[in-house]
Amino acid sequence: QVQLVESGGGLVQPGGSLRLSCAASGSIFSFNVMGWYRQLPGKERESVATIWRGGATTYADSVKGRFTISRDNAKNTVYLQMNSLKPEDTAVYYCYSKEFTTDQEFWGQGTLVTVSS
């Protein structure tokens, strides 16, 4: 059973930075894709950033140039570096993964990011 555990959320002022971590219970090499979604208050969950098995990355237009997704295979961890944070980034951020051979999808429990003065 795969588990994804997010950490790194919290309160930050506008213009500040946070780094989110997503630790997987198994090797992230077994995943076809990993990424981050977020759910803004009163909104549907939306994709923020993804990193594919081969290393390619994609970003939502709203975060492009400010957020960076990366991974550490040795630690089975995916990161989301968030810079120049805006109040509009306030949301619960969720880690997700899709297993390469079975196409099973997994979600973390979420971590709250609040951008406010």
Coordinates of C-alpha atoms in Angstrom, one line a residue:
Q1 CA 0.0 0.0 0.0
V2 CA 1.5 3.3 -1.1
Q3 CA 1.3 6.3 1.2
L4 CA 2.1 9.9 0.4
V5 CA 2.9 12.3 3.3
E6 CA 3.1 16.0 2.7
S7 CA 4.9 18.5 4.9
G8 CA 6.1 22.1 4.9
G9 CA 2.9 24.0 4.9
G10 CA 2.2 26.9 7.1
L11 CA 1.7 30.7 7.3
V12 CA 3.9 33.0 5.2
Q13 CA 3.7 36.6 4.3
P14 CA 3.1 37.8 0.7
G15 CA 6.4 37.6 -1.2
G16 CA 7.8 34.9 1.0
S17 CA 8.8 31.3 0.2
L18 CA 7.9 27.8 1.3
R19 CA 9.1 24.4 0.3
L20 CA 6.6 21.5 0.4
S21 CA 7.8 17.9 0.6
C22 CA 6.0 14.7 -0.4
A23 CA 7.5 11.5 1.0
A24 CA 6.4 8.3 -0.6
S25 CA 6.5 4.9 1.1
G26 CA 8.0 3.2 -1.9
S27 CA 10.4 4.1 -4.7
I28 CA 9.2 7.0 -6.7
F29 CA 10.8 5.4 -9.7
S30 CA 7.7 3.1 -9.8
F31 CA 5.5 6.1 -10.5
N32 CA 4.7 7.4 -14.0
V33 CA 4.0 10.9 -12.7
M34 CA 4.0 12.7 -9.4
G35 CA 2.8 16.2 -8.7
W36 CA 1.0 18.8 -6.7
Y37 CA -2.6 19.9 -6.7
R38 CA -4.2 22.6 -4.7
Q39 CA -7.7 23.4 -3.6
L40 CA -8.4 27.1 -3.1
P41 CA -11.3 28.1 -0.7
G42 CA -14.5 27.5 -2.5
K43 CA -12.8 26.2 -5.7
E44 CA -12.2 22.9 -7.4
R45 CA -9.0 21.1 -7.0
E46 CA -6.5 22.1 -9.6
S47 CA -3.1 20.9 -10.9
V48 CA -0.2 23.0 -9.9
A49 CA 2.9 21.1 -11.1
T50 CA 3.8 17.7 -12.3
I51 CA 7.1 15.8 -12.8
W52 CA 7.1 12.8 -15.1
R53 CA 9.1 9.6 -14.8
G54 CA 11.6 10.8 -17.4
G55 CA 12.1 14.1 -15.6
A56 CA 9.9 16.5 -17.6
T57 CA 7.9 19.0 -15.7
T58 CA 4.8 21.1 -16.3
Y59 CA 3.3 24.0 -14.4
A60 CA 0.0 25.8 -14.2
D61 CA 0.1 29.2 -15.8
S62 CA -0.7 30.8 -12.4
V63 CA 2.5 29.5 -10.8
K64 CA 4.9 29.4 -13.7
G65 CA 8.1 31.2 -12.9
R66 CA 7.4 31.2 -9.2
F67 CA 7.1 27.5 -8.3
T68 CA 9.5 24.7 -9.0
I69 CA 8.9 20.9 -8.7
S70 CA 11.8 18.6 -8.1
R71 CA 12.6 15.1 -6.8
D72 CA 15.1 13.2 -4.9
N73 CA 15.0 9.5 -5.9
A74 CA 17.3 8.4 -3.0
K75 CA 14.8 9.9 -0.5
N76 CA 11.7 8.9 -2.4
T77 CA 10.6 12.5 -2.1
V78 CA 9.1 15.2 -4.4
Y79 CA 9.4 18.9 -3.5
L80 CA 7.5 22.0 -4.5
Q81 CA 9.6 25.2 -4.0
M82 CA 7.2 28.1 -3.8
N83 CA 8.6 31.6 -4.2
S84 CA 7.0 35.1 -4.4
L85 CA 3.9 33.8 -2.8
K86 CA 0.7 35.6 -3.2
P87 CA -2.5 35.6 -1.1
E88 CA -4.2 33.9 -4.1
D89 CA -1.9 30.9 -3.4
T90 CA -3.6 30.2 -0.1
A91 CA -4.9 26.6 -0.4
V92 CA -4.6 23.1 0.8
Y93 CA -1.9 21.5 -1.3
Y94 CA -2.0 17.8 -2.1
C95 CA 0.6 15.4 -3.4
Y96 CA -0.4 12.8 -5.9
S97 CA 1.2 9.9 -7.8
K98 CA 0.2 7.4 -10.5
E99 CA 1.8 4.0 -10.5
F100 CA 3.6 3.1 -13.7
T101 CA 2.5 -0.5 -14.2
T102 CA -0.9 -0.5 -12.5
D103 CA -2.1 3.0 -13.2
Q104 CA -3.2 3.3 -9.6
E105 CA -3.5 6.8 -8.2
F106 CA -2.6 7.9 -4.7
W107 CA -3.2 11.1 -2.8
G108 CA -1.7 12.6 0.3
Q109 CA -3.8 14.1 3.1
G110 CA -2.9 17.7 2.2
T111 CA -1.0 20.5 3.8
L112 CA -2.4 24.0 4.3
V113 CA -0.5 27.0 3.0
T114 CA -1.7 30.4 4.1
V115 CA -0.3 33.5 2.5
S116 CA -1.3 36.5 4.6
S117 CA 0.0 39.6 6.4

